[in-house]
Every structure is written in structure tokens, then in C-alpha cells.
């Protein structure tokens, strides 16, 4: 990729602080060695990830670590008929972190990959409180809206809003962008009306973003749309 998929903090503390070079837009095109690894060759790629000829760089190395992305572990749910988000590769939830199976809640890295454990703690507290409410109230006939997204949003959690179960003052949308954006206006729209907005700078896919919407602004009339607009 032309950008790091890791947190800036990690790039600084793990690479810059140790003078370890970071070759963006490069891929490993050759590995050498028989009994053990002896060397690798990397080459530059273009914007379509095609290898650019004559850009070979060789390194004598005995170890190659591949970090090929994190996928939520939802194998425990394999026997259930759960709605899956093709981008997060995990279950679809509403603002209460409830899946399409009543009483089954998901949070943390089994729902979507988080950058920081603090975010997992906050989300899991909300999911736990929602589970208590599920046990306390007569939760039936859930009416849901979708949270749609514009082209700059890679994914958003929750993917649905149970608008007849808006039991907390604010709902929080967590999302990632598809590309690096230097300045943007983040909007939540319903019925083509902006119901929440905020400005943000230096948005990168590696860093999870959030926007909260007061529950009073949400009606049951139409889906919500999360839009990140470059400015
Ligand atoms: C490589 C890496 C480095 C990170 N570094 C940092 C960092 O420096 N700072 C930071 O704030 N965050 C960091 N994070 C992010 C943070 O650690 C994670 O987001 C957080 O640990 C996720 O918490 P979790 O409880 O959702 O999942 P996990 O911590 O993965 O916990 C899930 C637990 O469930 C268990 N489990 C799975 N299936 C079953 C089953 N069937 N029965 C019983 N138990 C089961 C697993 O064994 C595991 O212990 C890092 C994440 C990764 C992957």
C-alpha cells in the first residue's frame, strides 16, 4: 500500500525510533535460501499493485515476517445464521451491539478490529449494558434502519439502528476511511438532512474514527447515511 496500515504511533515508536526503513508501495518478489532463509528481493508496485520492472532491492536476511491483516474470529458462530458484513468479515450489529439473533451480542475484535484496547473496553461496557437492558425490557419487534456510507467510508459499525430501541442518549458510529484524506467534513444524514456533523483532519484507514449522534435526532423515516466529504 502507499500508506501504512498501522497506527502512526506504532510507525514512530517501532520504526522511526530505531531507524528501521519503511518501504511503502513495495512487495516481496523473491526469497532465497534452501535450509534456511538467506535473502529476499523487494520491488516497487504501481497504483494497481503491478510490479515495476528494474526496481529490485535485495537484502541478506534470515527472517521474513508477514503481516497480512487481521480478521475477527467468529468461528464460534459458524453453526448460526448470522448476517455478516463483507468488509468487517464479522457480524452485523445494531447500536446495542445486538446481532440479527435476538439476545446475541458482539463486541471487541470479534466484531471489528480495534486499534486500541481502550476502545474495546468502552465498546464492551456498552454491549454488556445493552445485554442487561435486553434481559430487563420486553425487546420484541425490532424495527431497524440501515447505516449506509459514502465512497470514502470503508466500513461502519453499527451497520443498523434499531430505532424503536434507542435506549441511550447517544449512538456512536465507529468507522474507517478508504484512503488518506487531509481534511474532511463528516456528516450523518437522514432523509437528506444533516443530523450531525464534525470536521476532521488527517484521516487515514489505519485509524478508527467515531461520530456520535443524539438519539433525539433519529427518526424511523429512512436509513442513516454516513458521509465523509473531502474539503
Ligand atoms: C498485534 C497486536 C498488537 C496490539 N497492540 C496494542 C497496543 O499496544 N495497545 C493497545 O491499546 N492495543 C493494542 N492492540 C489492540 C488490542 O489489543 C486489541 O484490540 C484487544 O486486545 C482486543 O480485545 P478483545 O477482548 O476484543 O480480543 P482479544 O484480546 O483477542 O480477546 C479475546 C479472547 O477470547 C478468547 N477466545 C476466543 N475464542 C474463545 C472460545 N471459543 N472460548 C473461550 N475463549 C475464547 C481468546 O483466547 C482471547 O483471549 C493490539 C492488537 C494486536 C492484534
Short mmCIF file of C-alpha atoms and ligand atoms in Angstrom, two decimals:
data_model
loop_
_atom_site.label_atom_id
_atom_site.label_comp_id
_atom_site.label_asym_id
_atom_site.label_seq_id
_atom_site.Cartn_x
_atom_site.Cartn_y
_atom_site.Cartn_z
CA UNK A 1 0.00 0.00 0.00
CA UNK A 2 1.14 3.60 -0.48
CA UNK A 3 0.42 4.26 3.21
CA UNK A 4 0.93 2.42 6.48
CA UNK A 5 -1.99 0.39 7.74
CA UNK A 6 -0.68 0.73 11.27
CA UNK A 7 -1.13 3.48 13.80
CA UNK A 8 1.16 6.49 13.31
CA UNK A 9 2.25 6.00 16.93
CA UNK A 10 3.41 2.47 16.11
CA UNK A 11 5.26 3.60 12.98
CA UNK A 12 7.07 6.27 15.02
CA UNK A 13 7.85 4.17 18.09
CA UNK A 14 8.62 0.87 16.35
CA UNK A 15 10.33 2.06 13.15
CA UNK A 16 11.46 5.70 13.27
CA UNK A 17 12.86 5.41 16.81
CA UNK A 18 15.08 2.50 15.66
CA UNK A 19 15.94 3.90 12.21
CA UNK A 20 14.18 0.97 10.54
CA UNK A 21 13.28 1.91 6.95
CA UNK A 22 9.69 1.58 5.73
CA UNK A 23 9.32 0.85 2.01
CA UNK A 24 5.76 1.78 1.06
CA UNK A 25 4.33 0.51 -2.27
CA UNK A 26 6.76 -2.43 -2.32
CA UNK A 27 6.21 -6.18 -2.42
CA UNK A 28 8.45 -9.21 -1.90
CA UNK A 29 9.14 -10.74 -5.32
CA UNK A 30 11.82 -13.31 -4.47
CA UNK A 31 13.03 -15.27 -1.47
CA UNK A 32 16.34 -17.16 -1.43
CA UNK A 33 17.77 -19.99 0.66
CA UNK A 34 17.33 -23.72 0.96
CA UNK A 35 17.74 -25.00 4.52
CA UNK A 36 17.13 -21.53 5.89
CA UNK A 37 16.21 -18.12 4.56
CA UNK A 38 19.19 -16.20 3.19
CA UNK A 39 17.80 -13.28 1.29
CA UNK A 40 14.82 -11.55 -0.23
CA UNK A 41 14.17 -9.17 -3.10
CA UNK A 42 11.56 -6.46 -2.96
CA UNK A 43 10.21 -4.39 -5.84
CA UNK A 44 8.11 -1.29 -6.16
CA UNK A 45 4.46 -1.56 -7.25
CA UNK A 46 2.33 0.95 -9.12
CA UNK A 47 -1.11 2.20 -8.05
CA UNK A 48 -2.64 -1.02 -9.46
CA UNK A 49 -0.19 -3.11 -7.38
CA UNK A 50 1.65 -4.23 -10.53
CA UNK A 51 5.38 -4.78 -10.02
CA UNK A 52 7.51 -2.07 -11.63
CA UNK A 53 10.48 -3.64 -13.52
CA UNK A 54 14.06 -2.69 -12.62
CA UNK A 55 13.19 -1.56 -9.09
CA UNK A 56 14.68 -4.62 -7.35
CA UNK A 57 16.33 -4.18 -3.96
CA UNK A 58 17.98 -7.22 -2.37
CA UNK A 59 18.56 -7.82 1.32
CA UNK A 60 20.52 -10.56 3.09
CA UNK A 61 18.08 -11.66 5.79
CA UNK A 62 17.38 -14.77 7.86
CA UNK A 63 13.82 -13.84 8.84
CA UNK A 64 10.78 -12.62 6.94
CA UNK A 65 7.68 -11.65 8.93
CA UNK A 66 4.43 -11.25 7.01
CA UNK A 67 1.66 -9.13 8.50
CA UNK A 68 -1.27 -9.83 6.25
CA UNK A 69 -4.17 -8.23 8.06
CA UNK A 70 -6.40 -9.08 11.00
CA UNK A 71 -9.74 -10.82 10.65
CA UNK A 72 -12.26 -11.06 13.53
CA UNK A 73 -12.50 -14.59 14.90
CA UNK A 74 -16.17 -15.53 14.61
CA UNK A 75 -15.74 -19.27 14.07
CA UNK A 76 -17.76 -19.84 17.25
CA UNK A 77 -20.77 -18.56 15.31
CA UNK A 78 -20.31 -20.93 12.36
CA UNK A 79 -23.38 -23.01 13.14
CA UNK A 80 -25.63 -19.93 13.40
CA UNK A 81 -27.38 -18.00 10.64
CA UNK A 82 -25.89 -14.59 11.24
CA UNK A 83 -25.87 -11.62 8.95
CA UNK A 84 -22.25 -10.89 8.00
CA UNK A 85 -20.67 -7.63 6.89
CA UNK A 86 -18.37 -8.50 3.95
CA UNK A 87 -15.94 -5.71 4.87
CA UNK A 88 -15.51 -6.27 8.63
CA UNK A 89 -15.88 -10.03 7.99
CA UNK A 90 -17.87 -10.25 11.18
CA UNK A 91 -21.46 -9.99 12.26
CA UNK A 92 -23.82 -7.10 11.56
CA UNK A 93 -24.96 -5.38 14.77
CA UNK A 94 -27.27 -2.54 15.77
CA UNK A 95 -26.38 0.32 18.15
CA UNK A 96 -26.90 -2.08 21.07
CA UNK A 97 -24.27 -4.43 19.58
CA UNK A 98 -27.03 -7.00 19.13
CA UNK A 99 -26.80 -9.28 16.10
CA UNK A 100 -29.74 -10.42 13.99
CA UNK A 101 -30.18 -13.24 16.52
CA UNK A 102 -32.10 -11.74 19.48
CA UNK A 103 -30.04 -11.79 22.68
CA UNK A 104 -26.72 -12.45 20.92
CA UNK A 105 -24.33 -9.50 21.25
CA UNK A 106 -20.85 -9.00 19.77
CA UNK A 107 -18.09 -6.52 20.57
CA UNK A 108 -14.33 -6.04 20.58
CA UNK A 109 -12.07 -7.57 17.99
CA UNK A 110 -14.60 -10.32 17.31
CA UNK A 111 -16.81 -7.54 15.87
CA UNK A 112 -14.25 -5.36 14.10
CA UNK A 113 -10.53 -4.93 14.55
CA UNK A 114 -9.76 -2.16 17.05
CA UNK A 115 -6.61 -0.04 17.20
CA UNK A 116 -6.58 0.32 20.97
CA UNK A 117 -7.69 -1.85 23.84
CA UNK A 118 -9.32 1.21 25.49
CA UNK A 119 -11.85 1.32 22.64
CA UNK A 120 -12.58 -2.36 23.19
CA UNK A 121 -13.24 -1.70 26.89
CA UNK A 122 -15.67 1.15 26.14
CA UNK A 123 -17.49 -0.87 23.48
CA UNK A 124 -17.73 -3.99 25.63
CA UNK A 125 -19.22 -1.95 28.51
CA UNK A 126 -21.91 -0.64 26.15
CA UNK A 127 -22.61 -4.15 24.82
CA UNK A 128 -22.83 -5.51 28.36
CA UNK A 129 -25.23 -2.76 29.42
CA UNK A 130 -27.35 -3.43 26.32
CA UNK A 131 -27.46 -7.13 27.22
CA UNK A 132 -28.76 -6.18 30.69
CA UNK A 133 -31.43 -3.99 29.08
CA UNK A 134 -32.34 -6.89 26.77
CA UNK A 135 -32.98 -9.04 29.83
CA UNK A 136 -34.90 -6.27 31.60
CA UNK A 137 -37.20 -5.00 28.84
CA UNK A 138 -39.59 -6.80 26.58
CA UNK A 139 -37.50 -6.43 23.42
CA UNK A 140 -39.71 -7.50 20.59
CA UNK A 141 -40.49 -6.46 17.03
CA UNK A 142 -37.21 -4.73 16.49
CA UNK A 143 -37.52 -2.08 13.76
CA UNK A 144 -34.23 -1.38 12.05
CA UNK A 145 -32.74 1.17 9.70
CA UNK A 146 -29.51 0.68 7.78
CA UNK A 147 -26.45 2.87 8.23
CA UNK A 148 -25.36 3.49 4.66
CA UNK A 149 -21.98 5.03 3.78
CA UNK A 150 -20.48 7.08 1.00
CA UNK A 151 -17.49 6.05 -1.13
CA UNK A 152 -14.91 7.41 1.34
CA UNK A 153 -16.11 5.16 4.17
CA UNK A 154 -14.73 1.62 4.20
CA UNK A 155 -16.98 0.28 6.91
CA UNK A 156 -19.18 1.48 9.74
CA UNK A 157 -20.23 -0.22 12.97
CA UNK A 158 -23.08 -0.49 13.88
CA UNK A 159 -24.42 -1.30 10.45
CA UNK A 160 -28.05 -0.97 11.58
CA UNK A 161 -30.05 1.15 14.02
CA UNK A 162 -32.92 -0.37 16.00
CA UNK A 163 -34.86 2.90 16.12
CA UNK A 164 -37.53 1.61 18.47
CA UNK A 165 -34.80 0.56 20.91
CA UNK A 166 -32.88 3.83 21.23
CA UNK A 167 -32.29 3.48 24.94
CA UNK A 168 -29.10 5.50 25.40
CA UNK A 169 -28.76 9.25 24.82
CA UNK A 170 -26.19 9.00 22.01
CA UNK A 171 -25.39 6.37 19.45
CA UNK A 172 -21.80 6.10 18.35
CA UNK A 173 -20.74 5.20 14.83
CA UNK A 174 -17.20 3.77 14.51
CA UNK A 175 -15.74 3.76 11.05
CA UNK A 176 -12.66 3.74 8.85
CA UNK A 177 -12.00 5.68 5.68
CA UNK A 178 -10.96 4.07 2.38
CA UNK A 179 -7.97 6.35 1.75
CA UNK A 180 -5.83 9.08 3.24
CA UNK A 181 -7.81 12.35 3.40
CA UNK A 182 -6.14 15.55 4.62
CA UNK A 183 -9.30 17.43 5.62
CA UNK A 184 -12.91 16.32 5.71
CA UNK A 185 -16.39 17.06 6.95
CA UNK A 186 -18.02 14.03 8.49
CA UNK A 187 -21.79 14.07 8.25
CA UNK A 188 -24.62 11.83 9.34
CA UNK A 189 -27.71 12.35 7.22
CA UNK A 190 -31.26 11.14 7.43
CA UNK A 191 -33.88 11.97 4.85
CA UNK A 192 -31.22 14.09 3.05
CA UNK A 193 -30.91 16.28 6.15
CA UNK A 194 -27.68 16.60 8.09
CA UNK A 195 -28.39 15.46 11.65
CA UNK A 196 -24.79 15.53 12.85
CA UNK A 197 -21.57 16.96 11.52
CA UNK A 198 -17.93 17.35 12.51
CA UNK A 199 -14.69 18.37 10.92
CA UNK A 200 -11.58 16.19 10.92
CA UNK A 201 -8.02 16.40 9.62
CA UNK A 202 -5.52 13.72 8.58
CA UNK A 203 -7.92 10.82 8.23
CA UNK A 204 -6.16 7.53 7.47
CA UNK A 205 -7.55 3.99 7.04
CA UNK A 206 -5.33 2.80 9.87
CA UNK A 207 -7.09 4.91 12.48
CA UNK A 208 -10.63 4.23 13.58
CA UNK A 209 -12.88 7.29 13.67
CA UNK A 210 -16.06 7.97 15.56
CA UNK A 211 -19.05 10.25 15.44
CA UNK A 212 -21.89 10.35 17.95
CA UNK A 213 -25.49 11.18 17.13
CA UNK A 214 -28.02 12.23 19.79
CA UNK A 215 -30.86 9.72 19.77
CA UNK A 216 -33.46 12.53 19.57
CA UNK A 217 -32.27 13.39 16.07
CA UNK A 218 -33.01 9.92 14.71
CA UNK A 219 -36.45 9.11 13.35
CA UNK A 220 -37.79 5.93 11.84
CA UNK A 221 -38.36 7.54 8.47
CA UNK A 222 -35.34 6.48 6.45
CA UNK A 223 -31.88 4.94 6.61
CA UNK A 224 -28.99 6.92 8.03
CA UNK A 225 -26.10 7.84 5.75
CA UNK A 226 -22.55 8.36 6.99
CA UNK A 227 -20.68 10.59 4.57
CA UNK A 228 -17.05 11.67 4.68
CA UNK A 229 -16.61 14.62 2.33
CA UNK A 230 -13.17 15.89 1.34
CA UNK A 231 -12.76 19.63 1.76
C1 LIG B 1 -0.61 -7.49 17.33
C2 LIG B 1 -1.48 -6.53 18.10
C3 LIG B 1 -0.89 -5.54 18.87
C4 LIG B 1 -1.69 -4.64 19.58
N1 LIG B 1 -1.09 -3.69 20.34
C5 LIG B 1 -1.85 -2.85 21.08
C6 LIG B 1 -1.24 -1.89 21.94
O1 LIG B 1 -0.04 -1.77 22.01
N2 LIG B 1 -2.07 -1.07 22.66
C7 LIG B 1 -3.42 -1.16 22.61
O2 LIG B 1 -4.12 -0.41 23.29
N3 LIG B 1 -4.00 -2.07 21.81
C8 LIG B 1 -3.26 -2.90 21.04
N4 LIG B 1 -3.86 -3.83 20.23
C9 LIG B 1 -5.25 -3.80 20.13
C10 LIG B 1 -5.87 -4.52 21.34
O3 LIG B 1 -5.01 -5.36 21.95
C11 LIG B 1 -6.90 -5.41 20.91
O4 LIG B 1 -7.76 -4.58 20.21
C12 LIG B 1 -7.62 -6.05 22.13
O5 LIG B 1 -6.80 -6.98 22.80
C13 LIG B 1 -8.83 -6.77 21.66
O6 LIG B 1 -9.52 -7.20 22.78
P1 LIG B 1 -10.64 -8.28 22.68
O7 LIG B 1 -11.04 -8.58 24.08
O8 LIG B 1 -11.70 -7.83 21.75
O9 LIG B 1 -9.96 -9.54 21.98
P2 LIG B 1 -8.78 -10.44 22.49
O10 LIG B 1 -7.81 -9.67 23.34
O11 LIG B 1 -8.28 -11.14 21.28
O12 LIG B 1 -9.51 -11.45 23.47
C14 LIG B 1 -10.34 -12.49 23.00
C15 LIG B 1 -10.14 -13.67 23.93
O13 LIG B 1 -11.13 -14.64 23.67
C16 LIG B 1 -10.54 -15.91 23.72
N5 LIG B 1 -11.38 -16.84 22.99
C17 LIG B 1 -11.54 -16.93 21.62
N6 LIG B 1 -12.41 -17.92 21.33
C18 LIG B 1 -12.80 -18.46 22.51
C19 LIG B 1 -13.66 -19.53 22.85
N7 LIG B 1 -14.31 -20.24 21.93
N8 LIG B 1 -13.82 -19.81 24.17
C20 LIG B 1 -13.17 -19.11 25.13
N9 LIG B 1 -12.33 -18.08 24.85
C21 LIG B 1 -12.15 -17.77 23.56
C22 LIG B 1 -9.17 -15.69 23.13
O14 LIG B 1 -8.28 -16.71 23.52
C23 LIG B 1 -8.79 -14.34 23.72
O15 LIG B 1 -8.15 -14.45 24.96
C24 LIG B 1 -3.09 -4.75 19.53
C25 LIG B 1 -3.68 -5.75 18.76
C26 LIG B 1 -2.87 -6.64 18.06
C27 LIG B 1 -3.53 -7.73 17.27
#
